[in-house]
Short mmCIF file of N, CA, C and O in Angstrom, two decimals:
data_model
loop_
_atom_site.label_atom_id
_atom_site.label_comp_id
_atom_site.label_asym_id
_atom_site.label_seq_id
_atom_site.Cartn_x
_atom_site.Cartn_y
_atom_site.Cartn_z
N MET A 1 48.75 -12.28 -11.37
CA MET A 1 48.15 -10.96 -11.46
C MET A 1 46.66 -11.09 -11.19
O MET A 1 46.04 -12.07 -11.56
N ARG A 2 46.12 -10.06 -10.55
CA ARG A 2 44.69 -10.02 -10.27
C ARG A 2 44.11 -8.72 -10.83
O ARG A 2 44.79 -7.69 -10.83
N TYR A 3 42.88 -8.80 -11.26
CA TYR A 3 42.18 -7.64 -11.81
C TYR A 3 40.95 -7.34 -10.96
O TYR A 3 40.34 -8.25 -10.40
N THR A 4 40.58 -6.09 -10.89
CA THR A 4 39.35 -5.69 -10.22
C THR A 4 38.28 -5.53 -11.29
O THR A 4 38.42 -4.69 -12.18
N LEU A 5 37.25 -6.37 -11.21
CA LEU A 5 36.17 -6.36 -12.20
C LEU A 5 34.83 -6.15 -11.52
O LEU A 5 34.66 -6.41 -10.34
N LEU A 6 33.87 -5.70 -12.30
CA LEU A 6 32.51 -5.55 -11.81
C LEU A 6 31.96 -6.92 -11.43
O LEU A 6 32.00 -7.85 -12.24
N ALA A 7 31.46 -7.06 -10.21
CA ALA A 7 30.83 -8.32 -9.78
C ALA A 7 29.32 -8.25 -10.02
O ALA A 7 28.71 -9.21 -10.48
N GLY A 8 28.73 -7.10 -9.71
CA GLY A 8 27.30 -6.93 -9.89
C GLY A 8 26.92 -5.47 -9.78
O GLY A 8 27.63 -4.68 -9.17
N LYS A 9 25.80 -5.15 -10.41
CA LYS A 9 25.32 -3.77 -10.30
C LYS A 9 23.81 -3.73 -10.36
O LYS A 9 23.17 -4.61 -10.93
N ILE A 10 23.27 -2.69 -9.75
CA ILE A 10 21.85 -2.36 -9.84
C ILE A 10 21.80 -1.05 -10.59
O ILE A 10 22.33 -0.03 -10.13
N HIS A 11 21.19 -1.08 -11.76
CA HIS A 11 21.24 0.05 -12.68
C HIS A 11 19.98 0.92 -12.60
O HIS A 11 18.87 0.42 -12.72
N ARG A 12 20.20 2.20 -12.37
CA ARG A 12 19.15 3.22 -12.35
C ARG A 12 18.11 2.98 -11.25
O ARG A 12 16.90 3.10 -11.47
N ALA A 13 18.60 2.66 -10.05
CA ALA A 13 17.72 2.53 -8.89
C ALA A 13 17.31 3.91 -8.41
O ALA A 13 18.05 4.88 -8.57
N THR A 14 16.16 4.00 -7.82
CA THR A 14 15.65 5.25 -7.26
C THR A 14 15.86 5.25 -5.75
O THR A 14 15.45 4.31 -5.06
N VAL A 15 16.51 6.29 -5.24
CA VAL A 15 16.69 6.43 -3.80
C VAL A 15 15.31 6.63 -3.16
O VAL A 15 14.57 7.54 -3.56
N THR A 16 14.97 5.78 -2.20
CA THR A 16 13.65 5.87 -1.56
C THR A 16 13.66 6.78 -0.34
O THR A 16 12.65 7.39 -0.03
N ASN A 17 14.79 6.83 0.36
CA ASN A 17 14.89 7.72 1.52
C ASN A 17 16.34 7.84 1.98
O ASN A 17 17.20 7.10 1.52
N THR A 18 16.56 8.81 2.86
CA THR A 18 17.88 9.03 3.45
C THR A 18 17.71 9.18 4.95
O THR A 18 16.64 9.60 5.42
N ASP A 19 18.76 8.82 5.69
CA ASP A 19 18.71 8.92 7.14
C ASP A 19 20.08 9.34 7.66
O ASP A 19 20.97 8.51 7.83
N LEU A 20 20.25 10.63 7.89
CA LEU A 20 21.52 11.16 8.39
C LEU A 20 21.92 10.58 9.74
O LEU A 20 23.10 10.46 10.05
N GLU A 21 20.97 10.22 10.56
CA GLU A 21 21.25 9.78 11.93
C GLU A 21 21.65 8.31 12.02
O GLU A 21 22.12 7.87 13.06
N TYR A 22 21.48 7.55 10.95
CA TYR A 22 21.87 6.14 10.97
C TYR A 22 23.38 6.05 10.90
O TYR A 22 24.05 6.95 10.40
N GLU A 23 23.96 4.96 11.36
CA GLU A 23 25.42 4.80 11.43
C GLU A 23 26.14 4.96 10.10
O GLU A 23 27.27 5.40 10.06
N GLY A 24 25.56 4.56 9.04
CA GLY A 24 26.20 4.61 7.73
C GLY A 24 25.69 3.51 6.86
O GLY A 24 24.90 2.68 7.30
N SER A 25 26.08 3.48 5.60
CA SER A 25 25.76 2.41 4.67
C SER A 25 24.66 2.77 3.69
O SER A 25 24.13 3.88 3.70
N ILE A 26 24.32 1.78 2.86
CA ILE A 26 23.16 1.87 1.98
C ILE A 26 22.32 0.63 2.24
O ILE A 26 22.82 -0.49 2.24
N THR A 27 21.05 0.85 2.52
CA THR A 27 20.11 -0.25 2.73
C THR A 27 19.51 -0.60 1.38
O THR A 27 18.98 0.28 0.69
N ILE A 28 19.61 -1.88 1.01
CA ILE A 28 19.15 -2.34 -0.30
C ILE A 28 18.19 -3.52 -0.11
O ILE A 28 18.51 -4.47 0.61
N ASP A 29 17.05 -3.46 -0.76
CA ASP A 29 16.07 -4.55 -0.77
C ASP A 29 16.80 -5.89 -0.98
O ASP A 29 17.64 -6.02 -1.87
N LYS A 30 16.49 -6.89 -0.16
CA LYS A 30 17.15 -8.20 -0.23
C LYS A 30 17.06 -8.82 -1.61
O LYS A 30 18.00 -9.46 -2.08
N ASP A 31 15.92 -8.68 -2.30
CA ASP A 31 15.77 -9.23 -3.65
C ASP A 31 16.82 -8.64 -4.60
O ASP A 31 17.40 -9.35 -5.42
N LEU A 32 17.07 -7.34 -4.47
CA LEU A 32 18.04 -6.67 -5.34
C LEU A 32 19.47 -7.11 -5.00
O LEU A 32 20.27 -7.34 -5.90
N LEU A 33 19.77 -7.21 -3.69
CA LEU A 33 21.10 -7.68 -3.28
C LEU A 33 21.39 -9.06 -3.88
O LEU A 33 22.46 -9.30 -4.43
N GLU A 34 20.43 -9.96 -3.75
CA GLU A 34 20.62 -11.32 -4.24
C GLU A 34 20.75 -11.36 -5.76
O GLU A 34 21.62 -12.05 -6.30
N ALA A 35 19.90 -10.62 -6.46
CA ALA A 35 19.94 -10.63 -7.92
C ALA A 35 21.26 -10.09 -8.45
O ALA A 35 21.79 -10.59 -9.44
N ALA A 36 21.79 -9.06 -7.79
CA ALA A 36 23.05 -8.44 -8.23
C ALA A 36 24.27 -9.15 -7.63
O ALA A 36 25.40 -8.77 -7.93
N ARG A 37 24.04 -10.15 -6.80
CA ARG A 37 25.11 -10.88 -6.12
C ARG A 37 26.02 -9.94 -5.33
O ARG A 37 27.24 -10.04 -5.37
N ILE A 38 25.39 -9.02 -4.60
CA ILE A 38 26.13 -8.10 -3.73
C ILE A 38 26.07 -8.67 -2.32
O ILE A 38 24.99 -8.71 -1.71
N PRO A 39 27.19 -9.13 -1.78
CA PRO A 39 27.18 -9.70 -0.43
C PRO A 39 26.89 -8.64 0.64
O PRO A 39 27.26 -7.47 0.50
N LEU A 40 26.23 -9.07 1.69
CA LEU A 40 25.96 -8.21 2.83
C LEU A 40 27.28 -7.65 3.36
O LEU A 40 28.27 -8.37 3.45
N TYR A 41 27.30 -6.38 3.66
CA TYR A 41 28.45 -5.64 4.20
C TYR A 41 29.58 -5.43 3.20
O TYR A 41 30.65 -4.98 3.58
N SER A 42 29.36 -5.74 1.95
CA SER A 42 30.43 -5.52 0.97
C SER A 42 30.50 -4.05 0.59
O SER A 42 29.52 -3.31 0.66
N GLN A 43 31.68 -3.65 0.18
CA GLN A 43 31.90 -2.28 -0.28
C GLN A 43 31.19 -2.11 -1.61
O GLN A 43 31.28 -2.96 -2.49
N VAL A 44 30.49 -1.00 -1.75
CA VAL A 44 29.83 -0.67 -3.01
C VAL A 44 30.19 0.75 -3.40
O VAL A 44 30.45 1.60 -2.55
N GLN A 45 30.19 0.98 -4.68
CA GLN A 45 30.35 2.33 -5.21
C GLN A 45 28.98 2.79 -5.68
O GLN A 45 28.22 2.01 -6.26
N ILE A 46 28.69 4.04 -5.39
CA ILE A 46 27.41 4.64 -5.78
C ILE A 46 27.71 5.74 -6.78
O ILE A 46 28.53 6.62 -6.52
N TYR A 47 27.01 5.69 -7.90
CA TYR A 47 27.14 6.73 -8.94
C TYR A 47 25.78 7.39 -9.05
O TYR A 47 24.81 6.77 -9.49
N ASN A 48 25.70 8.66 -8.62
CA ASN A 48 24.43 9.37 -8.63
C ASN A 48 24.25 10.03 -9.99
O ASN A 48 24.93 10.99 -10.34
N ILE A 49 23.32 9.49 -10.76
CA ILE A 49 23.05 10.00 -12.10
C ILE A 49 22.42 11.39 -12.01
O ILE A 49 22.68 12.26 -12.84
N THR A 50 21.63 11.63 -10.98
CA THR A 50 20.92 12.89 -10.84
C THR A 50 21.86 14.07 -10.59
O THR A 50 21.71 15.13 -11.21
N ASN A 51 22.84 13.91 -9.70
CA ASN A 51 23.68 15.06 -9.36
C ASN A 51 25.17 14.87 -9.62
O ASN A 51 25.96 15.76 -9.34
N GLY A 52 25.58 13.71 -10.12
CA GLY A 52 26.98 13.49 -10.47
C GLY A 52 27.88 13.03 -9.33
O GLY A 52 29.05 12.76 -9.54
N GLU A 53 27.36 12.93 -8.12
CA GLU A 53 28.16 12.46 -6.98
C GLU A 53 28.59 11.01 -7.18
O GLU A 53 27.83 10.20 -7.73
N ARG A 54 29.80 10.70 -6.71
CA ARG A 54 30.31 9.33 -6.72
C ARG A 54 30.93 9.08 -5.35
O ARG A 54 31.72 9.89 -4.88
N PHE A 55 30.55 7.97 -4.70
CA PHE A 55 31.06 7.71 -3.36
C PHE A 55 30.97 6.22 -3.06
O PHE A 55 30.35 5.46 -3.79
N GLU A 56 31.64 5.84 -1.95
CA GLU A 56 31.66 4.45 -1.50
C GLU A 56 30.98 4.33 -0.15
O GLU A 56 31.03 5.25 0.66
N THR A 57 30.40 3.17 0.08
CA THR A 57 29.86 2.81 1.38
C THR A 57 29.77 1.30 1.42
O THR A 57 30.43 0.62 0.63
N TYR A 58 28.99 0.75 2.33
CA TYR A 58 28.81 -0.70 2.38
C TYR A 58 27.33 -1.03 2.36
O TYR A 58 26.49 -0.22 2.75
N ALA A 59 27.01 -2.23 1.90
CA ALA A 59 25.63 -2.64 1.70
C ALA A 59 25.07 -3.36 2.93
O ALA A 59 25.74 -4.22 3.50
N ILE A 60 23.86 -2.98 3.32
CA ILE A 60 23.14 -3.73 4.34
C ILE A 60 21.77 -4.12 3.76
O ILE A 60 21.31 -3.51 2.79
N MET A 61 21.17 -5.12 4.37
CA MET A 61 19.95 -5.70 3.82
C MET A 61 18.70 -4.95 4.24
O MET A 61 18.49 -4.66 5.43
N GLY A 62 17.87 -4.67 3.24
CA GLY A 62 16.55 -4.11 3.47
C GLY A 62 15.50 -5.20 3.33
O GLY A 62 15.80 -6.32 2.90
N GLU A 63 14.29 -4.88 3.66
CA GLU A 63 13.19 -5.85 3.61
C GLU A 63 12.98 -6.34 2.18
O GLU A 63 12.92 -5.55 1.22
N ARG A 64 12.86 -7.68 2.05
CA ARG A 64 12.62 -8.30 0.75
C ARG A 64 11.32 -7.75 0.13
O ARG A 64 10.30 -7.67 0.80
N GLY A 65 11.41 -7.38 -1.13
CA GLY A 65 10.23 -6.92 -1.86
C GLY A 65 9.81 -5.48 -1.58
O GLY A 65 8.83 -5.00 -2.13
N SER A 66 10.57 -4.79 -0.74
CA SER A 66 10.20 -3.42 -0.35
C SER A 66 10.61 -2.37 -1.37
O SER A 66 10.07 -1.26 -1.37
N GLY A 67 11.59 -2.68 -2.20
CA GLY A 67 12.12 -1.68 -3.13
C GLY A 67 13.02 -0.66 -2.46
O GLY A 67 13.42 0.33 -3.08
N THR A 68 13.38 -0.89 -1.22
CA THR A 68 14.17 0.08 -0.46
C THR A 68 15.57 0.27 -1.04
O THR A 68 16.29 -0.69 -1.29
N ILE A 69 15.92 1.51 -1.24
CA ILE A 69 17.27 1.96 -1.55
C ILE A 69 17.46 3.20 -0.68
O ILE A 69 17.02 4.29 -1.04
N ALA A 70 18.06 3.01 0.51
CA ALA A 70 18.15 4.10 1.48
C ALA A 70 19.60 4.42 1.79
O ALA A 70 20.37 3.53 2.14
N LEU A 71 19.96 5.67 1.66
CA LEU A 71 21.31 6.11 2.00
C LEU A 71 21.33 6.60 3.44
O LEU A 71 20.47 7.39 3.85
N ASN A 72 22.31 6.10 4.18
CA ASN A 72 22.36 6.33 5.62
C ASN A 72 23.64 7.05 6.02
O ASN A 72 24.67 6.94 5.35
N GLY A 73 23.59 7.74 7.15
CA GLY A 73 24.77 8.42 7.68
C GLY A 73 25.30 9.46 6.72
O GLY A 73 24.54 10.15 6.04
N ALA A 74 26.62 9.56 6.64
CA ALA A 74 27.26 10.58 5.80
C ALA A 74 26.84 10.47 4.34
O ALA A 74 26.74 11.48 3.63
N ALA A 75 26.57 9.25 3.87
CA ALA A 75 26.16 9.05 2.48
C ALA A 75 24.85 9.77 2.17
O ALA A 75 24.58 10.11 1.01
N ALA A 76 24.05 10.04 3.19
CA ALA A 76 22.78 10.73 3.00
C ALA A 76 22.99 12.16 2.48
O ALA A 76 22.05 12.76 1.94
N HIS A 77 24.19 12.70 2.63
CA HIS A 77 24.49 14.03 2.09
C HIS A 77 24.69 14.00 0.58
O HIS A 77 24.70 15.04 -0.07
N LYS A 78 24.88 12.81 0.02
CA LYS A 78 25.26 12.68 -1.38
C LYS A 78 24.09 12.46 -2.32
O LYS A 78 24.27 12.42 -3.53
N ALA A 79 22.88 12.26 -1.77
CA ALA A 79 21.71 12.01 -2.60
C ALA A 79 20.45 12.39 -1.85
O ALA A 79 20.45 12.49 -0.63
N ASN A 80 19.39 12.56 -2.60
CA ASN A 80 18.07 12.84 -2.03
C ASN A 80 17.11 11.77 -2.49
O ASN A 80 17.33 11.12 -3.53
N ALA A 81 16.02 11.60 -1.74
CA ALA A 81 14.97 10.70 -2.19
C ALA A 81 14.55 11.11 -3.59
O ALA A 81 14.40 12.30 -3.88
N GLY A 82 14.41 10.14 -4.47
CA GLY A 82 14.04 10.41 -5.85
C GLY A 82 15.21 10.44 -6.81
O GLY A 82 15.03 10.35 -8.02
N ASP A 83 16.43 10.58 -6.29
CA ASP A 83 17.61 10.56 -7.17
C ASP A 83 17.77 9.18 -7.81
O ASP A 83 17.41 8.16 -7.21
N ILE A 84 18.31 9.17 -9.00
CA ILE A 84 18.58 7.93 -9.73
C ILE A 84 20.06 7.59 -9.56
O ILE A 84 20.92 8.45 -9.82
N ILE A 85 20.35 6.35 -9.14
CA ILE A 85 21.73 5.95 -8.88
C ILE A 85 22.05 4.59 -9.51
O ILE A 85 21.15 3.83 -9.86
N ILE A 86 23.33 4.34 -9.65
CA ILE A 86 23.85 3.03 -10.00
C ILE A 86 24.63 2.54 -8.79
O ILE A 86 25.42 3.29 -8.21
N ILE A 87 24.38 1.30 -8.39
CA ILE A 87 25.09 0.68 -7.27
C ILE A 87 25.97 -0.42 -7.86
O ILE A 87 25.46 -1.33 -8.52
N ALA A 88 27.28 -0.31 -7.66
CA ALA A 88 28.22 -1.26 -8.25
C ALA A 88 29.08 -1.91 -7.18
O ALA A 88 29.57 -1.23 -6.27
N CYS A 89 29.26 -3.21 -7.30
CA CYS A 89 30.13 -3.97 -6.41
C CYS A 89 31.21 -4.63 -7.27
O CYS A 89 30.91 -5.13 -8.36
N TYR A 90 32.43 -4.59 -6.81
CA TYR A 90 33.56 -5.12 -7.58
C TYR A 90 34.18 -6.32 -6.88
O TYR A 90 33.99 -6.51 -5.68
N CYS A 91 34.91 -7.12 -7.63
CA CYS A 91 35.59 -8.28 -7.06
C CYS A 91 36.98 -8.38 -7.69
O CYS A 91 37.25 -7.77 -8.72
N HIS A 92 37.84 -9.16 -7.06
CA HIS A 92 39.18 -9.41 -7.58
C HIS A 92 39.17 -10.76 -8.28
O HIS A 92 38.70 -11.75 -7.72
N VAL A 93 39.67 -10.77 -9.49
CA VAL A 93 39.66 -11.97 -10.32
C VAL A 93 41.08 -12.24 -10.80
O VAL A 93 41.78 -11.32 -11.22
N SER A 94 41.48 -13.49 -10.74
CA SER A 94 42.81 -13.85 -11.22
C SER A 94 42.86 -13.72 -12.74
O SER A 94 41.83 -13.82 -13.43
N ALA A 95 44.04 -13.52 -13.27
CA ALA A 95 44.23 -13.33 -14.71
C ALA A 95 43.64 -14.49 -15.50
O ALA A 95 43.04 -14.29 -16.56
N LYS A 96 43.74 -15.69 -14.99
CA LYS A 96 43.25 -16.86 -15.73
C LYS A 96 41.72 -16.90 -15.80
O LYS A 96 41.16 -17.54 -16.68
N ASP A 97 41.03 -16.18 -14.90
CA ASP A 97 39.57 -16.19 -14.88
C ASP A 97 38.93 -14.95 -15.49
O ASP A 97 37.70 -14.86 -15.57
N VAL A 98 39.73 -13.99 -15.94
CA VAL A 98 39.19 -12.73 -16.45
C VAL A 98 38.23 -12.94 -17.62
O VAL A 98 37.13 -12.37 -17.65
N LEU A 99 38.60 -13.76 -18.57
CA LEU A 99 37.78 -13.92 -19.77
C LEU A 99 36.46 -14.65 -19.49
O LEU A 99 35.48 -14.46 -20.21
N SER A 100 36.40 -15.47 -18.46
CA SER A 100 35.18 -16.20 -18.15
C SER A 100 34.28 -15.49 -17.13
O SER A 100 33.15 -15.90 -16.91
N HIS A 101 34.79 -14.41 -16.54
CA HIS A 101 34.02 -13.68 -15.52
C HIS A 101 32.80 -13.02 -16.14
O HIS A 101 32.89 -12.40 -17.20
N LYS A 102 31.65 -13.15 -15.47
CA LYS A 102 30.42 -12.51 -15.93
C LYS A 102 29.74 -11.83 -14.73
O LYS A 102 29.30 -12.49 -13.80
N PRO A 103 29.63 -10.51 -14.76
CA PRO A 103 28.95 -9.81 -13.66
C PRO A 103 27.43 -10.00 -13.73
O PRO A 103 26.88 -10.32 -14.80
N SER A 104 26.77 -9.79 -12.61
CA SER A 104 25.31 -9.82 -12.55
C SER A 104 24.80 -8.39 -12.72
O SER A 104 25.12 -7.52 -11.92
N LEU A 105 24.02 -8.18 -13.74
CA LEU A 105 23.49 -6.86 -14.06
C LEU A 105 21.99 -6.86 -13.80
O LEU A 105 21.26 -7.68 -14.36
N VAL A 106 21.54 -5.95 -12.95
CA VAL A 106 20.14 -5.89 -12.55
C VAL A 106 19.58 -4.54 -12.97
O VAL A 106 20.13 -3.49 -12.62
N TYR A 107 18.48 -4.58 -13.70
CA TYR A 107 17.81 -3.37 -14.17
C TYR A 107 16.47 -3.27 -13.45
O TYR A 107 15.77 -4.28 -13.29
N VAL A 108 16.14 -2.05 -13.02
CA VAL A 108 14.92 -1.85 -12.23
C VAL A 108 14.07 -0.74 -12.83
O VAL A 108 14.56 0.10 -13.59
N ASP A 109 12.80 -0.72 -12.42
CA ASP A 109 11.90 0.36 -12.83
C ASP A 109 11.93 1.47 -11.78
O ASP A 109 12.74 1.42 -10.84
N GLN A 110 11.04 2.43 -11.89
CA GLN A 110 11.04 3.59 -10.99
C GLN A 110 10.67 3.21 -9.55
O GLN A 110 10.89 3.99 -8.63
N ASN A 111 10.13 2.01 -9.35
CA ASN A 111 9.80 1.53 -7.99
C ASN A 111 10.83 0.53 -7.48
O ASN A 111 10.59 -0.15 -6.48
N ASN A 112 11.94 0.41 -8.19
CA ASN A 112 13.02 -0.51 -7.86
C ASN A 112 12.62 -1.98 -7.95
O ASN A 112 13.21 -2.83 -7.30
N ALA A 113 11.61 -2.26 -8.76
CA ALA A 113 11.25 -3.65 -9.06
C ALA A 113 12.12 -4.11 -10.23
O ALA A 113 12.36 -3.35 -11.17
N ILE A 114 12.59 -5.33 -10.16
CA ILE A 114 13.47 -5.87 -11.20
C ILE A 114 12.69 -6.02 -12.51
O ILE A 114 11.63 -6.63 -12.55
N THR A 115 13.24 -5.43 -13.57
CA THR A 115 12.64 -5.58 -14.90
C THR A 115 13.43 -6.54 -15.78
O THR A 115 12.89 -7.13 -16.70
N GLU A 116 14.74 -6.66 -15.47
CA GLU A 116 15.60 -7.54 -16.27
C GLU A 116 16.87 -7.84 -15.50
O GLU A 116 17.35 -7.00 -14.73
N THR A 117 17.40 -9.03 -15.68
CA THR A 117 18.72 -9.38 -15.17
C THR A 117 19.51 -9.99 -16.31
O THR A 117 18.95 -10.64 -17.19
N LYS A 118 20.81 -9.76 -16.26
CA LYS A 118 21.72 -10.31 -17.27
C LYS A 118 22.99 -10.76 -16.58
O LYS A 118 23.36 -10.22 -15.53
N GLN A 119 23.67 -11.68 -17.19
CA GLN A 119 25.02 -12.04 -16.76
C GLN A 119 25.94 -11.49 -17.83
O GLN A 119 25.96 -11.99 -18.96
N GLY A 120 26.66 -10.41 -17.48
CA GLY A 120 27.60 -9.71 -18.35
C GLY A 120 27.88 -10.41 -19.59
O GLY A 120 28.41 -10.31 -20.53
#
């Protein structure tokens, strides 16, 4: 048996911009991707705290240290610059590894700078 568990999340990130004309995805500062252990091009779920929207897209890399959290393409309809969101990435874990699994939890300030990281 396999379970779907949280692999990593970026908690209360601020959307920095949106781009309807881009192909799609969410652009995330490389520092944040690495800290949350979100692989490039992986599926992510976005939970918009500001307006209640919930949707999926895939992660692409933004400039390291930029604080970028940009929603692109169709996802740009789901949030505005300034919205507060949670970005979550999930993984499949075998039953024998469920109890030892620890997600990477990343907390940021209003500029998307890391304030704290935890391992679940």
